Amino acid sequence: MTDHDKSLWQDGLPITKLSYEKIYEIVRRIPKGKVATYGQIAMLAGNERGARVVGNALHHNPDGEETPCYRVVNGQGYPSKAFVFGGIQVQVERLKKDGVEFVNGHVDMKRYLWNPYE
DNA sequence: CAGTTGACGGCCC
DNA sequence: GGGGCCGCCAACT
């Protein structure tokens, strides 16, 4: 975070230039047994409107072990259809292995959404 | 330098 | 709940 980043504002919202590296850094903080949303990652990275950029970053994720991108789902708790490491089924299995439960094909967000401030 | 491209999200039927 | 539209933004042509 540079001083220049902090000075950027738009429509009353503080925005930070997103970068794939910054996004990976946040994703690596998601604890086992929890999930985060794209918008949430974007917000933590400093630009709550950058959800789409988060998706792009994870799509280019170079390492599925170091960066647990399978712990990121959309705002409704559904896993991404274009998960690169084996597809949506693999993503679901890895989450279940983490202890995350699914209801009607989506994550029970009330119970498993990561709270980065706790 | 001007498009294009999405692992998105909010809003509106 | 579900589908369509549109605004969003960094990376890549």
PDB file of C-alpha atoms (C1' of nucleotides) in Angstrom, chain B residues 2-13:
ATOM      1  C1'  DA B   2      -8.162   2.084 -28.044  1.00  0.00           C
ATOM      2  C1'  DG B   3     -10.621  -1.835 -27.814  1.00  0.00           C
ATOM      3  C1'  DT B   4     -11.777  -6.697 -25.660  1.00  0.00           C
ATOM      4  C1'  DT B   5     -12.294  -9.834 -22.166  1.00  0.00           C
ATOM      5  C1'  DG B   6     -14.072 -12.142 -18.170  1.00  0.00           C
ATOM      6  C1'  DA B   7     -13.795 -17.570 -11.717  1.00  0.00           C
ATOM      7  C1'  DC B   8     -18.561 -10.761 -10.529  1.00  0.00           C
ATOM      8  C1'  DG B   9     -22.436  -8.219  -8.403  1.00  0.00           C
ATOM      9  C1'  DG B  10     -26.436  -5.322  -8.072  1.00  0.00           C
ATOM     10  C1'  DC B  11     -30.801  -4.298  -9.903  1.00  0.00           C
ATOM     11  C1'  DC B  12     -35.019  -5.284 -12.145  1.00  0.00           C
ATOM     12  C1'  DC B  13     -38.532  -8.019 -13.833  1.00  0.00           C
TER      13       DC B  13
END
